[in-house]
PDB file of C-alpha atoms in Angstrom:
ATOM      1  CA  MET A   1      11.990  -0.411  10.213  1.00 85.00           C
ATOM      2  CA  ALA A   2      12.936  -3.365  12.381  1.00 83.00           C
ATOM      3  CA  ALA A   3      16.594  -2.310  12.210  1.00 87.00           C
ATOM      4  CA  CYS A   4      15.631   1.199  13.301  1.00 91.00           C
ATOM      5  CA  ALA A   5      13.567  -0.209  16.166  1.00 89.00           C
ATOM      6  CA  ARG A   6      16.619  -2.236  17.287  1.00 88.00           C
ATOM      7  CA  GLY A   7      18.850   0.848  17.169  1.00 91.00           C
ATOM      8  CA  GLU A   8      20.851  -0.420  14.188  1.00 91.00           C
ATOM      9  CA  LEU A   9      19.607   2.385  11.909  1.00 92.00           C
ATOM     10  CA  THR A  10      18.952   5.994  12.845  1.00 94.00           C
ATOM     11  CA  ARG A  11      15.567   7.576  12.201  1.00 93.00           C
ATOM     12  CA  ALA A  12      17.197  10.086   9.839  1.00 94.00           C
ATOM     13  CA  ALA A  13      18.759   7.251   7.846  1.00 95.00           C
ATOM     14  CA  LEU A  14      15.405   5.455   7.683  1.00 93.00           C
ATOM     15  CA  VAL A  15      13.627   8.592   6.428  1.00 93.00           C
ATOM     16  CA  ALA A  16      16.374   9.120   3.854  1.00 92.00           C
ATOM     17  CA  ARG A  17      15.906   5.550   2.647  1.00 90.00           C
ATOM     18  CA  ILE A  18      12.093   5.369   2.434  1.00 90.00           C
ATOM     19  CA  GLY A  19      10.966   9.001   2.683  1.00 93.00           C
ATOM     20  CA  ASP A  20      10.171   9.274  -1.033  1.00 94.00           C
ATOM     21  CA  ALA A  21       7.771   6.316  -0.860  1.00 91.00           C
ATOM     22  CA  ALA A  22       4.019   6.962  -0.741  1.00 89.00           C
ATOM     23  CA  PRO A  23       0.910   4.876   0.022  1.00 84.00           C
ATOM     24  CA  GLY A  24       0.237   4.357  -3.684  1.00 83.00           C
ATOM     25  CA  TRP A  25       1.355   5.057  -7.230  1.00 85.00           C
ATOM     26  CA  ASP A  26      -0.047   8.582  -7.406  1.00 90.00           C
ATOM     27  CA  VAL A  27       1.807  11.919  -7.337  1.00 93.00           C
ATOM     28  CA  ALA A  28      -1.164  13.427  -5.479  1.00 93.00           C
ATOM     29  CA  LEU A  29      -0.391  11.276  -2.418  1.00 91.00           C
ATOM     30  CA  PRO A  30       1.963  12.768   0.207  1.00 93.00           C
ATOM     31  CA  THR A  31       5.261  10.964   0.651  1.00 94.00           C
ATOM     32  CA  PHE A  32       6.181   9.385   3.968  1.00 92.00           C
ATOM     33  CA  ALA A  33       8.765  12.138   4.453  1.00 94.00           C
ATOM     34  CA  GLU A  34       5.815  14.560   4.415  1.00 94.00           C
ATOM     35  CA  THR A  35       3.920  12.403   6.929  1.00 91.00           C
ATOM     36  CA  PRO A  36       6.682  11.335   9.364  1.00 90.00           C
ATOM     37  CA  ALA A  37       4.168  10.221  12.007  1.00 90.00           C
ATOM     38  CA  VAL A  38       3.456   7.191   9.789  1.00 88.00           C
ATOM     39  CA  ILE A  39       7.137   6.232   9.910  1.00 91.00           C
ATOM     40  CA  ASP A  40       7.325   6.733  13.679  1.00 92.00           C
ATOM     41  CA  LEU A  41       4.285   4.507  14.222  1.00 88.00           C
ATOM     42  CA  ALA A  42       5.759   1.836  11.945  1.00 88.00           C
ATOM     43  CA  VAL A  43       9.023   1.823  13.914  1.00 90.00           C
ATOM     44  CA  LEU A  44       7.101   1.615  17.199  1.00 89.00           C
ATOM     45  CA  ARG A  45       5.138  -1.383  15.946  1.00 85.00           C
ATOM     46  CA  ALA A  46       8.269  -3.006  14.539  1.00 85.00           C
ATOM     47  CA  SER A  47       9.773  -2.930  18.017  1.00 84.00           C
ATOM     48  CA  ALA A  48       7.080  -5.409  19.099  1.00 79.00           C
ATOM     49  CA  ARG A  49       7.903  -7.931  16.364  1.00 74.00           C
ATOM     50  CA  PRO A  50       9.066 -11.384  17.426  1.00 70.00           C
ATOM     51  CA  PRO A  51      12.803 -12.070  17.047  1.00 71.00           C
ATOM     52  CA  PRO A  52      14.066 -12.905  13.543  1.00 68.00           C
ATOM     53  CA  PRO A  53      13.582 -16.516  12.398  1.00 69.00           C
ATOM     54  CA  PRO A  54      16.443 -18.987  12.812  1.00 76.00           C
ATOM     55  CA  PRO A  55      19.111 -19.201  10.091  1.00 82.00           C
ATOM     56  CA  VAL A  56      18.243 -20.925   6.832  1.00 84.00           C
ATOM     57  CA  PRO A  57      19.195 -24.633   6.874  1.00 88.00           C
ATOM     58  CA  ALA A  58      22.460 -25.355   5.098  1.00 89.00           C
ATOM     59  CA  ASP A  59      20.776 -27.354   2.327  1.00 91.00           C
ATOM     60  CA  LEU A  60      18.602 -24.336   1.460  1.00 89.00           C
ATOM     61  CA  ALA A  61      21.320 -21.706   1.692  1.00 89.00           C
ATOM     62  CA  GLU A  62      21.908 -21.421  -2.069  1.00 91.00           C
ATOM     63  CA  PRO A  63      18.231 -21.069  -3.166  1.00 88.00           C
ATOM     64  CA  ALA A  64      17.634 -18.717  -0.222  1.00 86.00           C
ATOM     65  CA  ALA A  65      20.494 -16.494  -1.386  1.00 89.00           C
ATOM     66  CA  ILE A  66      19.039 -16.408  -4.901  1.00 89.00           C
ATOM     67  CA  ALA A  67      15.613 -15.553  -3.502  1.00 82.00           C
ATOM     68  CA  ARG A  68      17.087 -12.674  -1.469  1.00 82.00           C
ATOM     69  CA  ILE A  69      18.699 -11.247  -4.606  1.00 87.00           C
ATOM     70  CA  ALA A  70      15.387 -11.441  -6.486  1.00 80.00           C
ATOM     71  CA  VAL A  71      13.410  -9.833  -3.648  1.00 75.00           C
ATOM     72  CA  ASP A  72      16.022  -7.085  -3.248  1.00 80.00           C
ATOM     73  CA  ALA A  73      15.875  -6.320  -6.988  1.00 81.00           C
ATOM     74  CA  SER A  74      12.087  -6.101  -6.824  1.00 74.00           C
ATOM     75  CA  GLU A  75      12.191  -3.730  -3.849  1.00 78.00           C
ATOM     76  CA  ARG A  76      14.833  -1.544  -5.482  1.00 83.00           C
ATOM     77  CA  ASP A  77      12.670  -1.304  -8.604  1.00 83.00           C
ATOM     78  CA  ASP A  78       9.749  -0.031  -6.518  1.00 84.00           C
ATOM     79  CA  LEU A  79      11.940   2.411  -4.628  1.00 86.00           C
ATOM     80  CA  LEU A  80      13.352   3.859  -7.856  1.00 91.00           C
ATOM     81  CA  TYR A  81       9.794   4.351  -9.136  1.00 91.00           C
ATOM     82  CA  TRP A  82       8.819   6.099  -5.900  1.00 91.00           C
ATOM     83  CA  GLN A  83      11.846   8.358  -6.095  1.00 94.00           C
ATOM     84  CA  ALA A  84      10.851   9.353  -9.630  1.00 95.00           C
ATOM     85  CA  GLN A  85       7.257   9.897  -8.464  1.00 95.00           C
ATOM     86  CA  ALA A  86       8.495  12.113  -5.608  1.00 96.00           C
ATOM     87  CA  VAL A  87      10.551  14.217  -8.043  1.00 96.00           C
ATOM     88  CA  VAL A  88       7.469  14.743 -10.234  1.00 96.00           C
ATOM     89  CA  ARG A  89       5.378  15.577  -7.144  1.00 97.00           C
ATOM     90  CA  ARG A  90       7.841  18.247  -5.998  1.00 96.00           C
ATOM     91  CA  ALA A  91       8.033  19.711  -9.507  1.00 96.00           C
ATOM     92  CA  LEU A  92       4.242  19.977  -9.717  1.00 96.00           C
ATOM     93  CA  GLN A  93       4.093  21.561  -6.258  1.00 96.00           C
ATOM     94  CA  ALA A  94       6.636  24.160  -7.371  1.00 96.00           C
ATOM     95  CA  LEU A  95       4.514  24.930 -10.442  1.00 94.00           C
ATOM     96  CA  GLY A  96       1.429  25.265  -8.263  1.00 95.00           C
ATOM     97  CA  ARG A  97       3.138  27.704  -5.914  1.00 95.00           C
ATOM     98  CA  ALA A  98       4.464  29.730  -8.846  1.00 93.00           C
ATOM     99  CA  ARG A  99       0.937  30.003 -10.287  1.00 93.00           C
ATOM    100  CA  GLY A 100      -0.569  30.917  -6.902  1.00 94.00           C
ATOM    101  CA  LEU A 101      -2.798  27.829  -6.775  1.00 96.00           C
ATOM    102  CA  ALA A 102      -4.440  26.375  -3.694  1.00 96.00           C
ATOM    103  CA  PRO A 103      -2.404  23.481  -2.214  1.00 94.00           C
ATOM    104  CA  ASP A 104      -2.785  20.195  -4.138  1.00 95.00           C
ATOM    105  CA  ASP A 105      -4.837  21.721  -6.985  1.00 96.00           C
ATOM    106  CA  GLU A 106      -1.823  21.308  -9.272  1.00 96.00           C
ATOM    107  CA  PHE A 107      -2.273  17.518  -9.197  1.00 96.00           C
ATOM    108  CA  TRP A 108      -5.753  17.743 -10.698  1.00 96.00           C
ATOM    109  CA  LEU A 109      -5.126  20.084 -13.612  1.00 95.00           C
ATOM    110  CA  PRO A 110      -3.809  19.241 -17.109  1.00 93.00           C
ATOM    111  CA  LEU A 111      -0.026  19.578 -17.217  1.00 92.00           C
ATOM    112  CA  GLU A 112      -0.151  21.766 -20.309  1.00 91.00           C
ATOM    113  CA  ARG A 113      -2.359  24.229 -18.390  1.00 90.00           C
ATOM    114  CA  LEU A 114       0.280  24.491 -15.676  1.00 91.00           C
ATOM    115  CA  LEU A 115       3.104  24.983 -18.165  1.00 91.00           C
ATOM    116  CA  ASP A 116       1.637  27.515 -20.589  1.00 88.00           C
ATOM    117  CA  ASP A 117       1.978  31.292 -20.173  1.00 85.00           C
ATOM    118  CA  THR A 118      -1.756  32.004 -20.160  1.00 86.00           C
ATOM    119  CA  PRO A 119      -2.879  33.689 -16.925  1.00 86.00           C
ATOM    120  CA  LEU A 120      -4.480  31.107 -14.616  1.00 87.00           C
ATOM    121  CA  SER A 121      -7.039  32.315 -12.104  1.00 92.00           C
ATOM    122  CA  PRO A 122      -6.567  30.436  -8.814  1.00 93.00           C
ATOM    123  CA  ALA A 123     -10.344  30.483  -8.255  1.00 95.00           C
ATOM    124  CA  THR A 124     -11.094  29.000 -11.684  1.00 93.00           C
ATOM    125  CA  ALA A 125      -8.297  26.479 -11.292  1.00 94.00           C
ATOM    126  CA  HIS A 126      -9.694  25.454  -7.893  1.00 96.00           C
ATOM    127  CA  GLY A 127     -13.095  24.809  -9.471  1.00 95.00           C
ATOM    128  CA  HIS A 128     -11.610  22.678 -12.242  1.00 95.00           C
ATOM    129  CA  ALA A 129      -9.466  20.761  -9.743  1.00 95.00           C
ATOM    130  CA  GLY A 130     -12.505  20.139  -7.538  1.00 95.00           C
ATOM    131  CA  ALA A 131     -14.427  18.708 -10.486  1.00 95.00           C
ATOM    132  CA  ALA A 132     -11.514  16.410 -11.340  1.00 94.00           C
ATOM    133  CA  ARG A 133     -11.313  15.217  -7.726  1.00 93.00           C
ATOM    134  CA  ALA A 134     -15.048  14.480  -7.678  1.00 94.00           C
ATOM    135  CA  ALA A 135     -14.771  12.510 -10.924  1.00 93.00           C
ATOM    136  CA  ALA A 136     -11.905  10.457  -9.457  1.00 88.00           C
ATOM    137  CA  ILE A 137     -13.955   9.687  -6.330  1.00 87.00           C
ATOM    138  CA  ARG A 138     -16.879   8.515  -8.467  1.00 88.00           C
ATOM    139  CA  ALA A 139     -14.582   6.346 -10.582  1.00 84.00           C
ATOM    140  CA  GLY A 140     -13.035   4.893  -7.437  1.00 75.00           C
ATOM    141  CA  ALA A 141     -16.453   3.624  -6.381  1.00 75.00           C
ATOM    142  CA  TRP A 142     -16.999   1.672  -9.593  1.00 76.00           C
ATOM    143  CA  ALA A 143     -16.943  -2.108  -9.173  1.00 67.00           C
ATOM    144  CA  TRP A 144     -14.384  -3.174 -11.744  1.00 65.00           C
ATOM    145  CA  PRO A 145     -14.140  -6.902 -12.549  1.00 62.00           C
ATOM    146  CA  VAL A 146     -10.822  -8.505 -11.689  1.00 55.00           C
ATOM    147  CA  THR A 147     -10.874 -10.285 -15.071  1.00 59.00           C
ATOM    148  CA  LEU A 148     -13.296 -10.144 -17.981  1.00 63.00           C
ATOM    149  CA  ASP A 149     -14.604 -13.648 -17.317  1.00 60.00           C
ATOM    150  CA  ASP A 150     -15.150 -13.300 -13.561  1.00 54.00           C
ATOM    151  CA  ALA A 151     -18.522 -14.485 -12.288  1.00 52.00           C
ATOM    152  CA  PRO A 152     -20.101 -12.818  -9.233  1.00 49.00           C
ATOM    153  CA  ALA A 153     -18.964 -14.431  -5.996  1.00 48.00           C
ATOM    154  CA  THR A 154     -21.813 -16.328  -4.341  1.00 47.00           C
ATOM    155  CA  ASP A 155     -19.892 -18.738  -2.123  1.00 50.00           C
ATOM    156  CA  PRO A 156     -19.142 -17.335   1.351  1.00 56.00           C
ATOM    157  CA  GLN A 157     -15.745 -19.031   1.136  1.00 75.00           C
ATOM    158  CA  PHE A 158     -13.075 -17.221  -0.836  1.00 88.00           C
ATOM    159  CA  VAL A 159     -10.226 -19.182  -2.330  1.00 90.00           C
ATOM    160  CA  GLY A 160      -6.834 -17.911  -3.401  1.00 90.00           C
ATOM    161  CA  ALA A 161      -3.146 -18.686  -3.053  1.00 90.00           C
ATOM    162  CA  GLY A 162      -1.909 -18.641   0.499  1.00 89.00           C
ATOM    163  CA  VAL A 163       1.009 -18.983   2.870  1.00 87.00           C
ATOM    164  CA  GLY A 164       1.234 -19.382   6.635  1.00 87.00           C
ATOM    165  CA  GLY A 165      -1.066 -20.765   9.294  1.00 90.00           C
ATOM    166  CA  VAL A 166      -4.546 -19.830  10.468  1.00 93.00           C
ATOM    167  CA  ALA A 167      -5.744 -16.578  12.038  1.00 93.00           C
ATOM    168  CA  THR A 168      -9.105 -15.014  12.852  1.00 94.00           C
ATOM    169  CA  GLY A 169      -9.859 -11.338  13.272  1.00 93.00           C
ATOM    170  CA  PRO A 170     -12.023  -8.367  12.274  1.00 94.00           C
ATOM    171  CA  VAL A 171     -11.775  -6.946   8.761  1.00 94.00           C
ATOM    172  CA  HIS A 172      -9.913  -3.706   8.180  1.00 93.00           C
ATOM    173  CA  HIS A 173     -10.002  -2.385   4.609  1.00 91.00           C
ATOM    174  CA  THR A 174      -6.901  -0.440   3.711  1.00 83.00           C
ATOM    175  CA  ASP A 175      -5.738   1.683   0.811  1.00 71.00           C
ATOM    176  CA  GLY A 176      -2.354   2.288   2.389  1.00 70.00           C
ATOM    177  CA  THR A 177      -3.202   5.612   4.065  1.00 69.00           C
ATOM    178  CA  SER A 178      -4.283   4.531   7.561  1.00 72.00           C
ATOM    179  CA  ALA A 179      -2.689   2.416  10.276  1.00 77.00           C
ATOM    180  CA  VAL A 180      -3.993  -1.114  10.733  1.00 86.00           C
ATOM    181  CA  PRO A 181      -5.520  -1.889  14.159  1.00 88.00           C
ATOM    182  CA  PRO A 182      -3.692  -4.662  16.038  1.00 88.00           C
ATOM    183  CA  GLY A 183      -5.232  -8.071  15.437  1.00 91.00           C
ATOM    184  CA  ALA A 184      -7.109  -7.031  12.281  1.00 93.00           C
ATOM    185  CA  VAL A 185      -7.417  -9.009   9.075  1.00 95.00           C
ATOM    186  CA  VAL A 186      -6.141  -6.587   6.445  1.00 93.00           C
ATOM    187  CA  VAL A 187      -8.205  -6.667   3.235  1.00 93.00           C
ATOM    188  CA  ALA A 188      -6.781  -4.803   0.237  1.00 90.00           C
ATOM    189  CA  ARG A 189      -7.295  -4.585  -3.499  1.00 87.00           C
ATOM    190  CA  ALA A 190      -3.581  -5.232  -3.880  1.00 85.00           C
ATOM    191  CA  VAL A 191      -0.589  -5.166  -1.560  1.00 85.00           C
ATOM    192  CA  THR A 192       2.169  -2.658  -2.297  1.00 81.00           C
ATOM    193  CA  PRO A 193       5.519  -2.293  -0.510  1.00 79.00           C
ATOM    194  CA  ALA A 194       4.201   0.857   1.218  1.00 79.00           C
ATOM    195  CA  LEU A 195       1.859  -1.265   3.320  1.00 81.00           C
ATOM    196  CA  ALA A 196       4.917  -2.529   5.193  1.00 80.00           C
ATOM    197  CA  LEU A 197       4.714   0.649   7.284  1.00 82.00           C
ATOM    198  CA  LEU A 198       1.183  -0.183   8.429  1.00 83.00           C
ATOM    199  CA  LEU A 199       0.971  -3.953   8.855  1.00 84.00           C
ATOM    200  CA  ASP A 200       2.825  -4.660  12.090  1.00 82.00           C
ATOM    201  CA  GLY A 201       0.334  -6.158  14.528  1.00 85.00           C
ATOM    202  CA  ALA A 202      -2.088  -7.376  11.848  1.00 90.00           C
ATOM    203  CA  ALA A 203      -3.472 -10.901  12.229  1.00 93.00           C
ATOM    204  CA  ALA A 204      -3.503 -11.736   8.500  1.00 94.00           C
ATOM    205  CA  ILE A 205      -3.387 -10.249   5.007  1.00 93.00           C
ATOM    206  CA  VAL A 206      -5.961 -10.844   2.255  1.00 94.00           C
ATOM    207  CA  SER A 207      -5.966  -9.247  -1.190  1.00 91.00           C
ATOM    208  CA  GLU A 208      -7.906  -9.505  -4.431  1.00 90.00           C
ATOM    209  CA  HIS A 209      -4.775  -9.494  -6.576  1.00 87.00           C
ATOM    210  CA  GLY A 210      -1.350 -11.065  -6.268  1.00 84.00           C
ATOM    211  CA  THR A 211       0.533 -14.337  -6.210  1.00 83.00           C
ATOM    212  CA  PRO A 212       2.584 -16.196  -3.566  1.00 80.00           C
ATOM    213  CA  LEU A 213       5.693 -14.440  -4.925  1.00 77.00           C
ATOM    214  CA  ASP A 214       4.282 -10.900  -4.630  1.00 78.00           C
ATOM    215  CA  HIS A 215       4.655  -8.273  -1.891  1.00 78.00           C
ATOM    216  CA  GLY A 216       1.731  -9.486   0.199  1.00 81.00           C
ATOM    217  CA  ALA A 217       3.066 -12.977   0.706  1.00 82.00           C
ATOM    218  CA  ALA A 218       6.604 -11.697   1.278  1.00 82.00           C
ATOM    219  CA  MET A 219       5.417  -9.296   3.997  1.00 83.00           C
ATOM    220  CA  ALA A 220       3.304 -11.995   5.619  1.00 85.00           C
ATOM    221  CA  ARG A 221       6.296 -14.324   5.807  1.00 82.00           C
ATOM    222  CA  GLU A 222       8.405 -11.564   7.356  1.00 79.00           C
ATOM    223  CA  LEU A 223       5.694 -10.768   9.918  1.00 83.00           C
ATOM    224  CA  GLY A 224       4.905 -14.425  10.571  1.00 85.00           C
ATOM    225  CA  ILE A 225       1.192 -14.129   9.762  1.00 90.00           C
ATOM    226  CA  PRO A 226      -1.137 -15.915   7.296  1.00 93.00           C
ATOM    227  CA  CYS A 227      -1.792 -14.430   3.874  1.00 93.00           C
ATOM    228  CA  VAL A 228      -4.184 -15.314   1.051  1.00 94.00           C
ATOM    229  CA  VAL A 229      -3.933 -13.452  -2.254  1.00 92.00           C
ATOM    230  CA  GLY A 230      -5.957 -13.666  -5.462  1.00 90.00           C
ATOM    231  CA  CYS A 231      -9.338 -13.636  -3.654  1.00 89.00           C
ATOM    232  CA  ALA A 232     -11.457 -12.110  -6.413  1.00 85.00           C
ATOM    233  CA  GLY A 233     -14.310  -9.943  -5.161  1.00 86.00           C
ATOM    234  CA  ILE A 234     -13.536 -10.111  -1.453  1.00 91.00           C
ATOM    235  CA  TYR A 235     -12.821  -6.386  -0.999  1.00 89.00           C
ATOM    236  CA  ASP A 236     -16.419  -5.385  -1.681  1.00 88.00           C
ATOM    237  CA  ALA A 237     -17.958  -8.566  -0.235  1.00 90.00           C
ATOM    238  CA  VAL A 238     -16.828  -7.959   3.361  1.00 91.00           C
ATOM    239  CA  VAL A 239     -17.221  -4.962   5.670  1.00 91.00           C
ATOM    240  CA  ASP A 240     -15.013  -3.433   8.332  1.00 92.00           C
ATOM    241  CA  GLY A 241     -15.461  -5.196  11.643  1.00 92.00           C
ATOM    242  CA  GLN A 242     -16.735  -8.437  10.106  1.00 92.00           C
ATOM    243  CA  TRP A 243     -14.788 -11.416  11.407  1.00 93.00           C
ATOM    244  CA  LEU A 244     -12.920 -13.698   9.014  1.00 93.00           C
ATOM    245  CA  THR A 245     -10.805 -16.802   9.400  1.00 94.00           C
ATOM    246  CA  VAL A 246      -7.787 -16.822   7.089  1.00 94.00           C
ATOM    247  CA  ALA A 247      -6.185 -20.217   6.442  1.00 93.00           C
ATOM    248  CA  GLY A 248      -2.933 -19.475   4.668  1.00 91.00           C
ATOM    249  CA  ASP A 249      -1.803 -23.003   3.871  1.00 89.00           C
ATOM    250  CA  ALA A 250      -5.262 -23.933   2.542  1.00 91.00           C
ATOM    251  CA  GLY A 251      -5.638 -20.629   0.665  1.00 91.00           C
ATOM    252  CA  THR A 252      -9.159 -20.010   2.039  1.00 92.00           C
ATOM    253  CA  VAL A 253     -10.942 -17.124   3.723  1.00 93.00           C
ATOM    254  CA  VAL A 254     -14.295 -17.790   5.438  1.00 92.00           C
ATOM    255  CA  PRO A 255     -16.666 -15.786   7.681  1.00 89.00           C
ATOM    256  CA  ALA A 256     -16.186 -16.383  11.400  1.00 84.00           C
ATOM    257  CA  GLY A 257     -18.202 -15.582  14.476  1.00 72.00           C
ATOM    258  CA  SER A 258     -16.945 -12.689  16.564  1.00 62.00           C
ATOM    259  CA  PRO A 259     -15.578 -13.487  20.028  1.00 61.00           C
ATOM    260  CA  PRO A 260     -17.915 -13.189  23.032  1.00 50.00           C
TER     261      PRO A 260
END
């Protein structure tokens, strides 16, 4: 995205490279090629990024090169998965059109029902798909424990593994489908590579899952902002607009007073 913003990569080449990615690991989610406005906004925000950091010191050149290889392999693995997910999505959409289904209903019906030769009433299928969607929404609201031995969080300070400095800003929960307001503290269940399209301008990143070697910390380093991952329970404990102070180096997240 930064290369595209600098004119080193055409928009068409960028879409060809990341167009099959989606906000999450779910064939029901539109790809970025289907929602090009998300890509355009990401490129616009990338144009406001500070210049790249200075070259790696000579004594760190070898470990830095190894780290780049590892990060590149990880990103390629995710991209290959997204490409496979996009192929499945397009195949299901083709089945839905062939059966005369309402758009997106095909993602909420059993695959065997889409593949068999039994006549499928679009109205009946729409009802079954609606019930499956409602069940998924209910399940999404369940408060799952991060681990089986987690105790409820009672301390207003959340502790995790962090990188970077200190930043304060209002909470913005994200599931990867909406742009992040400038200056917001992004709070997520987990950070996926797709969030890279939405994070430019964020003040900090906080997530319930992850380690300093995962996507969240890598993106934070690239953007030059603090990040704390592994903060169990924080997603449901804070609300949009609430102000937090994120101390990356200390690995802490604490409530903060809003500015006057």
